[in-house]
mmCIF file with all atom_site columns, C-alpha atoms and ligand atoms in Angstrom:
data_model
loop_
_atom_site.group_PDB
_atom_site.id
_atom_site.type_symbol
_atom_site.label_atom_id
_atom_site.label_alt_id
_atom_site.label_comp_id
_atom_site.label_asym_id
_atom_site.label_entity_id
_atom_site.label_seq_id
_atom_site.pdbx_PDB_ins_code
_atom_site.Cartn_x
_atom_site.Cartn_y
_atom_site.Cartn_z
_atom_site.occupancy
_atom_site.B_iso_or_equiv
_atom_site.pdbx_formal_charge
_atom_site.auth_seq_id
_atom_site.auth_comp_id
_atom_site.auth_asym_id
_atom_site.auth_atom_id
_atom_site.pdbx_PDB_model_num
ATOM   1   C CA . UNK A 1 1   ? 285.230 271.166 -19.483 1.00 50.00 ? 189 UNK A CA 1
ATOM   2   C CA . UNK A 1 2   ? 282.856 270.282 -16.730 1.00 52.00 ? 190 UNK A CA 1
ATOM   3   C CA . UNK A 1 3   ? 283.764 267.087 -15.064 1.00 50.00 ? 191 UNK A CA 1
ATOM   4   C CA . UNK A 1 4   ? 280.121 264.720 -14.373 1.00 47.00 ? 192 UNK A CA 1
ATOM   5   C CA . UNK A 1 5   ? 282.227 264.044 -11.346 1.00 47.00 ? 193 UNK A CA 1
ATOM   6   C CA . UNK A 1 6   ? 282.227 267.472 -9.621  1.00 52.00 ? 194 UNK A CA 1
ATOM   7   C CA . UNK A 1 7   ? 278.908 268.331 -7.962  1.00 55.00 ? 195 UNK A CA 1
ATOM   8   C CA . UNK A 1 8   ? 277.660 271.797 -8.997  1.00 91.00 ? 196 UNK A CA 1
ATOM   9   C CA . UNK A 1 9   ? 273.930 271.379 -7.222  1.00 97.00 ? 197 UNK A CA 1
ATOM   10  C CA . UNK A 1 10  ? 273.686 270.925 -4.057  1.00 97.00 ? 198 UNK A CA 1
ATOM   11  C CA . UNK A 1 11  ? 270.509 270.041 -1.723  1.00 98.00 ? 199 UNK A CA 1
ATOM   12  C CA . UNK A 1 12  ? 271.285 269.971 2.059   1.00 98.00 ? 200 UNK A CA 1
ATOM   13  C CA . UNK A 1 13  ? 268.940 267.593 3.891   1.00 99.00 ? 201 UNK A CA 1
ATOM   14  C CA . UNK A 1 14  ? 267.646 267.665 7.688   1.00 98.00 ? 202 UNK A CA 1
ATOM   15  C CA . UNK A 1 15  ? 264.231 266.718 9.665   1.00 98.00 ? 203 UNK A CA 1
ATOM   16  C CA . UNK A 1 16  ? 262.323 269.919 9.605   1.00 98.00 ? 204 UNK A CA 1
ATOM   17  C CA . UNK A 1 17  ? 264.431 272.464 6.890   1.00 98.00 ? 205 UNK A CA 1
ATOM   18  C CA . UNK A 1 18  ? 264.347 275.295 10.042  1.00 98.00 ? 206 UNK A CA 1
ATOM   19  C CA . UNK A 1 19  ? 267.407 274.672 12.086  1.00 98.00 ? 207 UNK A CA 1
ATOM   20  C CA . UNK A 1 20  ? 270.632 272.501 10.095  1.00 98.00 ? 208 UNK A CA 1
ATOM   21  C CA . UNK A 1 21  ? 270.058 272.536 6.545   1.00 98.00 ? 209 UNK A CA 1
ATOM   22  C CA . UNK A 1 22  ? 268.965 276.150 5.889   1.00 98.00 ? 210 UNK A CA 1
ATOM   23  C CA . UNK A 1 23  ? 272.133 277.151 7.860   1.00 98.00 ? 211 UNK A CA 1
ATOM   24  C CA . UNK A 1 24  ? 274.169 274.361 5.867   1.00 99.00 ? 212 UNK A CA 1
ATOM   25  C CA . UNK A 1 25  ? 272.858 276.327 2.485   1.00 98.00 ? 213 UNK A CA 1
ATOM   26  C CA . UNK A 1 26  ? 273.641 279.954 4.330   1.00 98.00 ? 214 UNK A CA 1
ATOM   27  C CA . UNK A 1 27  ? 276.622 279.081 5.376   1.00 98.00 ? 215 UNK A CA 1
ATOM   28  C CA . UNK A 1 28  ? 278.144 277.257 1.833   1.00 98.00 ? 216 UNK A CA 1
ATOM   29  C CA . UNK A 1 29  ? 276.514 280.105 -0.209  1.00 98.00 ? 217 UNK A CA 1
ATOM   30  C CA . UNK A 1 30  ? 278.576 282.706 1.873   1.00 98.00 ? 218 UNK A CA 1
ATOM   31  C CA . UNK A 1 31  ? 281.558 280.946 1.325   1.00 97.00 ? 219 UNK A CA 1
ATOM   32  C CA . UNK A 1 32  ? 281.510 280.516 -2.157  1.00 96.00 ? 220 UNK A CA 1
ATOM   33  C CA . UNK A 1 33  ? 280.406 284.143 -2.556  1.00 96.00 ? 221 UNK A CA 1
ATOM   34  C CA . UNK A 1 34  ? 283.139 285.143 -0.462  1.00 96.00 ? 222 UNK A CA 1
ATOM   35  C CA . UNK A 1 35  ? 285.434 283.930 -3.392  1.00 95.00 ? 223 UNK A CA 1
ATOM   36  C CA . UNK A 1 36  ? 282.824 284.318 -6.387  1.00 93.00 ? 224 UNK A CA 1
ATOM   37  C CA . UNK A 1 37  ? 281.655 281.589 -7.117  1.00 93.00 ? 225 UNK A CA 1
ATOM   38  C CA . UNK A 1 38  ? 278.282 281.752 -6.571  1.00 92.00 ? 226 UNK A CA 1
ATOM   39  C CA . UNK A 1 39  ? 277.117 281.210 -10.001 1.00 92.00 ? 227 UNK A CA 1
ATOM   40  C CA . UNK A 1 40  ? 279.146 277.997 -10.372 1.00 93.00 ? 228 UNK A CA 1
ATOM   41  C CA . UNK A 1 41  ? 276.296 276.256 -7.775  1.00 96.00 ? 229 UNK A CA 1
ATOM   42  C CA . UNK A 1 42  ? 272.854 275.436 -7.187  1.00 96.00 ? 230 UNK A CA 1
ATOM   43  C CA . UNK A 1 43  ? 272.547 275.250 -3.641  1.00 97.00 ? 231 UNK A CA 1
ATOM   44  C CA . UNK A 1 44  ? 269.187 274.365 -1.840  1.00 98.00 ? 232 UNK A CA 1
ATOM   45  C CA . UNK A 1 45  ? 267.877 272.836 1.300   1.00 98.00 ? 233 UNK A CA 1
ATOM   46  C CA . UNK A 1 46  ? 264.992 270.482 2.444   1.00 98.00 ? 234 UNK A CA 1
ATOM   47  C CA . UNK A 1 47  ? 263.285 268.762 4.898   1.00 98.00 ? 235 UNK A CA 1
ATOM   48  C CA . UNK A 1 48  ? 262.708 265.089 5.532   1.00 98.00 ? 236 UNK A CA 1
ATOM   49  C CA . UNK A 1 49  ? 258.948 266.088 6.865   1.00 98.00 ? 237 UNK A CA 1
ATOM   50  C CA . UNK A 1 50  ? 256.692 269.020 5.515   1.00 97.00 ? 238 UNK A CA 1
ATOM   51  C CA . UNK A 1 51  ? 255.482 270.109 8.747   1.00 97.00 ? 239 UNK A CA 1
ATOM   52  C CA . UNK A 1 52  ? 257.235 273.477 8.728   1.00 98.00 ? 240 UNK A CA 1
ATOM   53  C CA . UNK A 1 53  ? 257.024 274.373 4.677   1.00 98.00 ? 241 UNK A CA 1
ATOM   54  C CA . UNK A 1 54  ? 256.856 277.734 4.076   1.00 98.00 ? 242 UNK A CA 1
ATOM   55  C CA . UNK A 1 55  ? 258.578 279.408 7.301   1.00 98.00 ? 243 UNK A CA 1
ATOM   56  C CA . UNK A 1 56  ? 261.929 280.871 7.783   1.00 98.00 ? 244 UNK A CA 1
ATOM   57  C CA . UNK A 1 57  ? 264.431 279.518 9.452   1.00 98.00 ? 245 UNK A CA 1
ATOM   58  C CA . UNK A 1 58  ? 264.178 278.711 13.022  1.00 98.00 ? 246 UNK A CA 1
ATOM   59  C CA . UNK A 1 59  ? 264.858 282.398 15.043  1.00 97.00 ? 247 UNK A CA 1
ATOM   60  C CA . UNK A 1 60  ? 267.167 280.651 17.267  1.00 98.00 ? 248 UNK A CA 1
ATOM   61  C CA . UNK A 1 61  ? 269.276 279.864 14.517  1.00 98.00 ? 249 UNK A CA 1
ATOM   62  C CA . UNK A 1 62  ? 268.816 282.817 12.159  1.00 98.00 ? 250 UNK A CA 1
ATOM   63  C CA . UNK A 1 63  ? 270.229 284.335 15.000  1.00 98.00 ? 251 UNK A CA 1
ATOM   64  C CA . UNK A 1 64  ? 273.096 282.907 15.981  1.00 98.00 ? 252 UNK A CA 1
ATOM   65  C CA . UNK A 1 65  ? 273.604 283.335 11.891  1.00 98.00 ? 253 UNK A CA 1
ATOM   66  C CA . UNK A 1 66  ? 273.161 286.591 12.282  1.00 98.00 ? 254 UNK A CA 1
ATOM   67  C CA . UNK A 1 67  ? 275.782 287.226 14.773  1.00 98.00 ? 255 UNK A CA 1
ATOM   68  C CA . UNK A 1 68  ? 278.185 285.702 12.850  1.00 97.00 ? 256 UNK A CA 1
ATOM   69  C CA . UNK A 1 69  ? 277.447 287.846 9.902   1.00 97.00 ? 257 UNK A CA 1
ATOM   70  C CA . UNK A 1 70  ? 275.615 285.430 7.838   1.00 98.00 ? 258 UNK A CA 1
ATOM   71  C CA . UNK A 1 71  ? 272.648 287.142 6.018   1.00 97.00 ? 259 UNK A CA 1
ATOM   72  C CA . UNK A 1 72  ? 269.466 284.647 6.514   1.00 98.00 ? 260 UNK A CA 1
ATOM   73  C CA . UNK A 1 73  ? 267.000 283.647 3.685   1.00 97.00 ? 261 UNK A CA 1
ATOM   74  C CA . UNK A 1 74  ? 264.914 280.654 2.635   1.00 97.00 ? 262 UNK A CA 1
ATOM   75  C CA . UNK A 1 75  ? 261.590 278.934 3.011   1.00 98.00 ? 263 UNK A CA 1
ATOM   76  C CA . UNK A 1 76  ? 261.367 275.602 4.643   1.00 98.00 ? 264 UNK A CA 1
ATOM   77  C CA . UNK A 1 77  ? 260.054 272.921 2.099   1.00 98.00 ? 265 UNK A CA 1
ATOM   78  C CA . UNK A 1 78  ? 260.065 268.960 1.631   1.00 98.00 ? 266 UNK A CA 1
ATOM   79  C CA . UNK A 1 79  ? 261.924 266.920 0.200   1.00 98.00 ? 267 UNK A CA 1
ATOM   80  C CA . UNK A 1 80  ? 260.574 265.418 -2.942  1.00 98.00 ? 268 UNK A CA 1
ATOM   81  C CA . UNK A 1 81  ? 262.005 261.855 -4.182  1.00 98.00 ? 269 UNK A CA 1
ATOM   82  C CA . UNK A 1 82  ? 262.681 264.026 -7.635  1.00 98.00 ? 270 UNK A CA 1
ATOM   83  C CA . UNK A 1 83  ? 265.400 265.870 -5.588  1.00 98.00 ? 271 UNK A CA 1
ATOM   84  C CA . UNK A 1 84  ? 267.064 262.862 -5.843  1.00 98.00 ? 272 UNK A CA 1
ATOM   85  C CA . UNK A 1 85  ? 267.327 262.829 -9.818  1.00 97.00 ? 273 UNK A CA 1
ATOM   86  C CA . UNK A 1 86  ? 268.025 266.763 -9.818  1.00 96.00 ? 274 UNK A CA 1
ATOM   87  C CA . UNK A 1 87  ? 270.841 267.337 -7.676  1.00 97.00 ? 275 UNK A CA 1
ATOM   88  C CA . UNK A 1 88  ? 274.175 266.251 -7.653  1.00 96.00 ? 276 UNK A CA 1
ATOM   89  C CA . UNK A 1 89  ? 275.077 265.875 -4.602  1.00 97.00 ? 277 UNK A CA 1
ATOM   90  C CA . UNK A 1 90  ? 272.764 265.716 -1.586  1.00 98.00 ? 278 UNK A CA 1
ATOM   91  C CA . UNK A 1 91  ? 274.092 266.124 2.433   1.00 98.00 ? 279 UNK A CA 1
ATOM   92  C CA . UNK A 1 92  ? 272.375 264.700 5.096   1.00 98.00 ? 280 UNK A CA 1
ATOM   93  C CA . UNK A 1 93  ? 272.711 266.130 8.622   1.00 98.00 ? 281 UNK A CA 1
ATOM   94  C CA . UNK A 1 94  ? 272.360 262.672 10.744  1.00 98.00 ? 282 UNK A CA 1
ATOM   95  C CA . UNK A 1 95  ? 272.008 258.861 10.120  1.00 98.00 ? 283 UNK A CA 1
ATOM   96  C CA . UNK A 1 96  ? 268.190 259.035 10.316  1.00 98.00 ? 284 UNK A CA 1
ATOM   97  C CA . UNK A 1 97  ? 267.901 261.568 7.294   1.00 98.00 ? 285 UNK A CA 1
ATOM   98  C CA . UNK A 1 98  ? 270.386 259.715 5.537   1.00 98.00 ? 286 UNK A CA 1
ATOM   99  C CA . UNK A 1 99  ? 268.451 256.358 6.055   1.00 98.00 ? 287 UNK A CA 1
ATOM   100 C CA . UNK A 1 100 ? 265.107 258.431 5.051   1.00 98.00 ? 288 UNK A CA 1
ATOM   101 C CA . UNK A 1 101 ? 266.662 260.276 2.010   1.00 98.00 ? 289 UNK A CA 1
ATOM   102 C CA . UNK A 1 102 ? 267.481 256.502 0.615   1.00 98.00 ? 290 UNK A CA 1
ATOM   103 C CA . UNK A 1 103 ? 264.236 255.139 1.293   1.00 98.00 ? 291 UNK A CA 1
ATOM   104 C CA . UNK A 1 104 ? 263.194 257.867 -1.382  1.00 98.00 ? 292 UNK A CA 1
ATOM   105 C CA . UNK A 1 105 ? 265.099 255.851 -4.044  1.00 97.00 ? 293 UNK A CA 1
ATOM   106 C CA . UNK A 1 106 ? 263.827 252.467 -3.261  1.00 96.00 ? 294 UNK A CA 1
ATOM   107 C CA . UNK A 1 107 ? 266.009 251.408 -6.892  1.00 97.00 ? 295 UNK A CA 1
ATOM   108 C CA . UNK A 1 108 ? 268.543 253.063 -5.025  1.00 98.00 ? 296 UNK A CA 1
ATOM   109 C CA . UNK A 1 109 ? 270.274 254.731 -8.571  1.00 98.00 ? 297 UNK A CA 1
ATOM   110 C CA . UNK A 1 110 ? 271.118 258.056 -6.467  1.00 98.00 ? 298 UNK A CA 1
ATOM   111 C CA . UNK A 1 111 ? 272.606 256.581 -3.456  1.00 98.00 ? 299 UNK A CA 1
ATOM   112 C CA . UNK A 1 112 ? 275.726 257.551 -4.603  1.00 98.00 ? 300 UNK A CA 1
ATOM   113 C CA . UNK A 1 113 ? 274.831 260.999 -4.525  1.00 97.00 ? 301 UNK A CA 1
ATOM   114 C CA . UNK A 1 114 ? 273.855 261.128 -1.032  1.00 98.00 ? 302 UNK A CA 1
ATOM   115 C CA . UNK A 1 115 ? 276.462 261.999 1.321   1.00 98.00 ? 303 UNK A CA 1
ATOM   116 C CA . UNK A 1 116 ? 276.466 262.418 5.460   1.00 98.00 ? 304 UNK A CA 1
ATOM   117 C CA . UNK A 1 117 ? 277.637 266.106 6.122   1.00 98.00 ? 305 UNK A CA 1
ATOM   118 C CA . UNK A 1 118 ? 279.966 264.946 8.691   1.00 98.00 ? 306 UNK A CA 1
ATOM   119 C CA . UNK A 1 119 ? 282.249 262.942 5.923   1.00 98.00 ? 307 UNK A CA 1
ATOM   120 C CA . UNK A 1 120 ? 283.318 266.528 4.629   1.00 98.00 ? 308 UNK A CA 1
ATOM   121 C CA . UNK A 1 121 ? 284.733 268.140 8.176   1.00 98.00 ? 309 UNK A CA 1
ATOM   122 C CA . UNK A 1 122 ? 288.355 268.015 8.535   1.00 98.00 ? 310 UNK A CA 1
ATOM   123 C CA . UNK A 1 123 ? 288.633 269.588 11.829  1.00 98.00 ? 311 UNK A CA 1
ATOM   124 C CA . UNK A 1 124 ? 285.651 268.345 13.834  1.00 98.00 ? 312 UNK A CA 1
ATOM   125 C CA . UNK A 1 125 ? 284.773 264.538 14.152  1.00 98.00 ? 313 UNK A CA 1
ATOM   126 C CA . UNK A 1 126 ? 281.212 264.567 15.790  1.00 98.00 ? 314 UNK A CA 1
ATOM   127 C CA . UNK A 1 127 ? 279.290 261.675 14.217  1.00 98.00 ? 315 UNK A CA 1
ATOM   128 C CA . UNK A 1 128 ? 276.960 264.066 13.099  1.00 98.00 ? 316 UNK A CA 1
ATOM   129 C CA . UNK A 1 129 ? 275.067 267.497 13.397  1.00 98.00 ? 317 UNK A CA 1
ATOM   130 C CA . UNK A 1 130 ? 272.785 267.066 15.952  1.00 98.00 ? 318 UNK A CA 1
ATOM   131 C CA . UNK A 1 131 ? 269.461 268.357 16.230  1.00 97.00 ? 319 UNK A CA 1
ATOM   132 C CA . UNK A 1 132 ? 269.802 271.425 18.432  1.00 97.00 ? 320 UNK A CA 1
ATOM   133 C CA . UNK A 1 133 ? 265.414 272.003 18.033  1.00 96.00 ? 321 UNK A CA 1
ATOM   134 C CA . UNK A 1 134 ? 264.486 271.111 21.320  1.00 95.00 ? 322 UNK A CA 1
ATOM   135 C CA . UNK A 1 135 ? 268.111 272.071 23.190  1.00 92.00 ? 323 UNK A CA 1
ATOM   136 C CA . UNK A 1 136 ? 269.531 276.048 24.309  1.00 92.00 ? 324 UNK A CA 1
ATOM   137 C CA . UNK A 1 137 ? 271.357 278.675 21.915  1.00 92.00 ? 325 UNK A CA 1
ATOM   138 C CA . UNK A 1 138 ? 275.150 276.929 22.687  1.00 95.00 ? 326 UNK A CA 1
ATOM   139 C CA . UNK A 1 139 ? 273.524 273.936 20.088  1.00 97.00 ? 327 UNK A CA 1
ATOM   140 C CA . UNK A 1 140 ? 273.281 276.436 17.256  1.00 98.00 ? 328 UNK A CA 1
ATOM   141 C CA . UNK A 1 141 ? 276.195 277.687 17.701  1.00 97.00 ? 329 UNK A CA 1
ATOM   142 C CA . UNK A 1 142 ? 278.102 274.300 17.692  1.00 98.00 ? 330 UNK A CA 1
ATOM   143 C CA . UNK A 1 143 ? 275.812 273.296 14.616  1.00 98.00 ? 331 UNK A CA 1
ATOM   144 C CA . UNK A 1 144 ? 277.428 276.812 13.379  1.00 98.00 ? 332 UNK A CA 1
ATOM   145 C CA . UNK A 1 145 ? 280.958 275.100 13.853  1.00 98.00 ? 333 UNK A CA 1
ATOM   146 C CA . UNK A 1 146 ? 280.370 271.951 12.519  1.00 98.00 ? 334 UNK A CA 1
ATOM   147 C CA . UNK A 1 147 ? 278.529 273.792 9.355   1.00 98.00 ? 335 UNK A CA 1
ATOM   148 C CA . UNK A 1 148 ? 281.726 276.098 9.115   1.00 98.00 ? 336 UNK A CA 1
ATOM   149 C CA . UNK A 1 149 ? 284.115 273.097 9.085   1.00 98.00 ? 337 UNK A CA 1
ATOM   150 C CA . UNK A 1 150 ? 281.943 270.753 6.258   1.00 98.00 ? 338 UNK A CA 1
ATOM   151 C CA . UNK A 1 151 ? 281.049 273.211 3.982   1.00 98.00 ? 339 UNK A CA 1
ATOM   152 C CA . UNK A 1 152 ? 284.526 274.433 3.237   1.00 98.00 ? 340 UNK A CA 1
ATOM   153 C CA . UNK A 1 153 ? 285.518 270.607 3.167   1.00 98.00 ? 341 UNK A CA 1
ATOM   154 C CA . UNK A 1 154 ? 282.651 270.382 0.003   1.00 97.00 ? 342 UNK A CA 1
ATOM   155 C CA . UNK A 1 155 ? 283.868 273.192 -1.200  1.00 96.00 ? 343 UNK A CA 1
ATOM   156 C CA . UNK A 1 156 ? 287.508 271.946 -1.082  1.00 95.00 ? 344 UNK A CA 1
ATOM   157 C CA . UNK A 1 157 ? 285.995 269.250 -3.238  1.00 92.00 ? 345 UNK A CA 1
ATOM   158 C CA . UNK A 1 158 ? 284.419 271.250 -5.991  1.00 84.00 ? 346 UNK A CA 1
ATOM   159 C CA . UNK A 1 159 ? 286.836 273.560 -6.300  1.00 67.00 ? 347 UNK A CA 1
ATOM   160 C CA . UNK A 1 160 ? 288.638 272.160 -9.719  1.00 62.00 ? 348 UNK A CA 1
ATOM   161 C CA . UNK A 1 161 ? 287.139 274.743 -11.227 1.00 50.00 ? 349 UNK A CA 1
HETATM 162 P P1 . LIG B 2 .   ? 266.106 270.684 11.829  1.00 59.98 ? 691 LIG B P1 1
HETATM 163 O O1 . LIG B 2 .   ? 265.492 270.798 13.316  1.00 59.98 ? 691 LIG B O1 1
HETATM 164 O O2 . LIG B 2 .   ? 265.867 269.265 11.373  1.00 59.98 ? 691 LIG B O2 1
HETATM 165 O O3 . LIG B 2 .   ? 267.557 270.980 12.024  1.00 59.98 ? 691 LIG B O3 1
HETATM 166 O O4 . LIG B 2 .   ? 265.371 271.711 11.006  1.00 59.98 ? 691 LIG B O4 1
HETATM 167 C C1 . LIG B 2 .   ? 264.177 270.417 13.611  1.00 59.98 ? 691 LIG B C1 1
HETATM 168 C C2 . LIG B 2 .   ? 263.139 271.283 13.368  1.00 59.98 ? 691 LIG B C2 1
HETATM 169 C C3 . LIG B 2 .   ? 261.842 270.912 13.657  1.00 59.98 ? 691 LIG B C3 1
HETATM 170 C C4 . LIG B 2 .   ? 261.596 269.665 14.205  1.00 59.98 ? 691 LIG B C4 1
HETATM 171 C C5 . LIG B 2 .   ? 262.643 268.790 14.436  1.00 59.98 ? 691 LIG B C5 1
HETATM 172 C C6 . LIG B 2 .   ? 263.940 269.156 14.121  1.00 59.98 ? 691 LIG B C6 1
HETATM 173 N N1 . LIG B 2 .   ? 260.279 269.281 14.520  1.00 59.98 ? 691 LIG B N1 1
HETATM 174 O O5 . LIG B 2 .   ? 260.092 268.163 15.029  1.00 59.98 ? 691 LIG B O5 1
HETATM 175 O O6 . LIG B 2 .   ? 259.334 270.042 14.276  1.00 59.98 ? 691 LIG B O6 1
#
């Protein structure tokens, strides 16, 4: 019996939907591949602005992905205030998409579901994942880390079955 508790979709959440959150969704969809579970989530990413819909990820990213032997999909899109109603759980990548992902539920009847991705790490305690757009290839790779660390932490979470 499925526990309303346990979040099955998932929606990771950053500025632009090229760089953090596609990775974030890469990254937790290999893992819970890796032990097949894939069909037990709905895992999806977005971006707090629209500037960037329809492009792959970023190429600095999809490869430092890559060389980690993470296959690379996905589209950038926006994030729509239904997003908020249609997911169960939704991870923000730093304060300011946090703050904006609220603002889209002004009644604020979701805000429970909206969760900074740092709170799931157990091994790294950066206060969040920083934008690594307009920084060199060693700020992918760290998001990499940090990505690594949280998204076995959510999936430590949901793992009841
Ligand atoms: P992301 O990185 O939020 O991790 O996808 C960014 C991508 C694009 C921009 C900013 C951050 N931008 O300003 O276009």
């Amino acid at each position: 019996m499925r526990s309303p508790r346990v979040p099955r979709s998932i929606l990771f959440v950053c500025l632009g939907n090229i760089c953090r959150s596609p990775a974030a969704e890469i990254v937790f969809r290999h893992q819970v591949t890796a032990i097949g579970r894939e069909h037990d989530f709905h895992i999806d990413s977005a971006g707090i602005i629209g500037h960037h819909h329809g492009s792959p990820p970023d190429p600095r990213m999809s490869e430092a992905l890559q060389r980690r032997g993470f296959p690379v999909t996905g589209r950038a899109r926006k994030i729509h205030s239904t997003d908020l109603q249609t997911f169960d759980l939704i991870v923000t990548m730093d304060e300011t998409n946090f703050a904006d992902v609220r603002g889209l539920d002004p009644g604020g009847s979701n805000h429970n579901k909206i969760r900074p991705f740092m709170s799931f790490c157990r091994r790294h305690s950066d206060p969040r994942v920083p934008d690594p757009y307009y920084g060199g290839q060693r700020g992918f790779d760290h998001v990499i880390d940090l990505l690594e660390d949280g998204c076995e932490g959510i999936l430590a979470v949901t793992a009841d079955g």
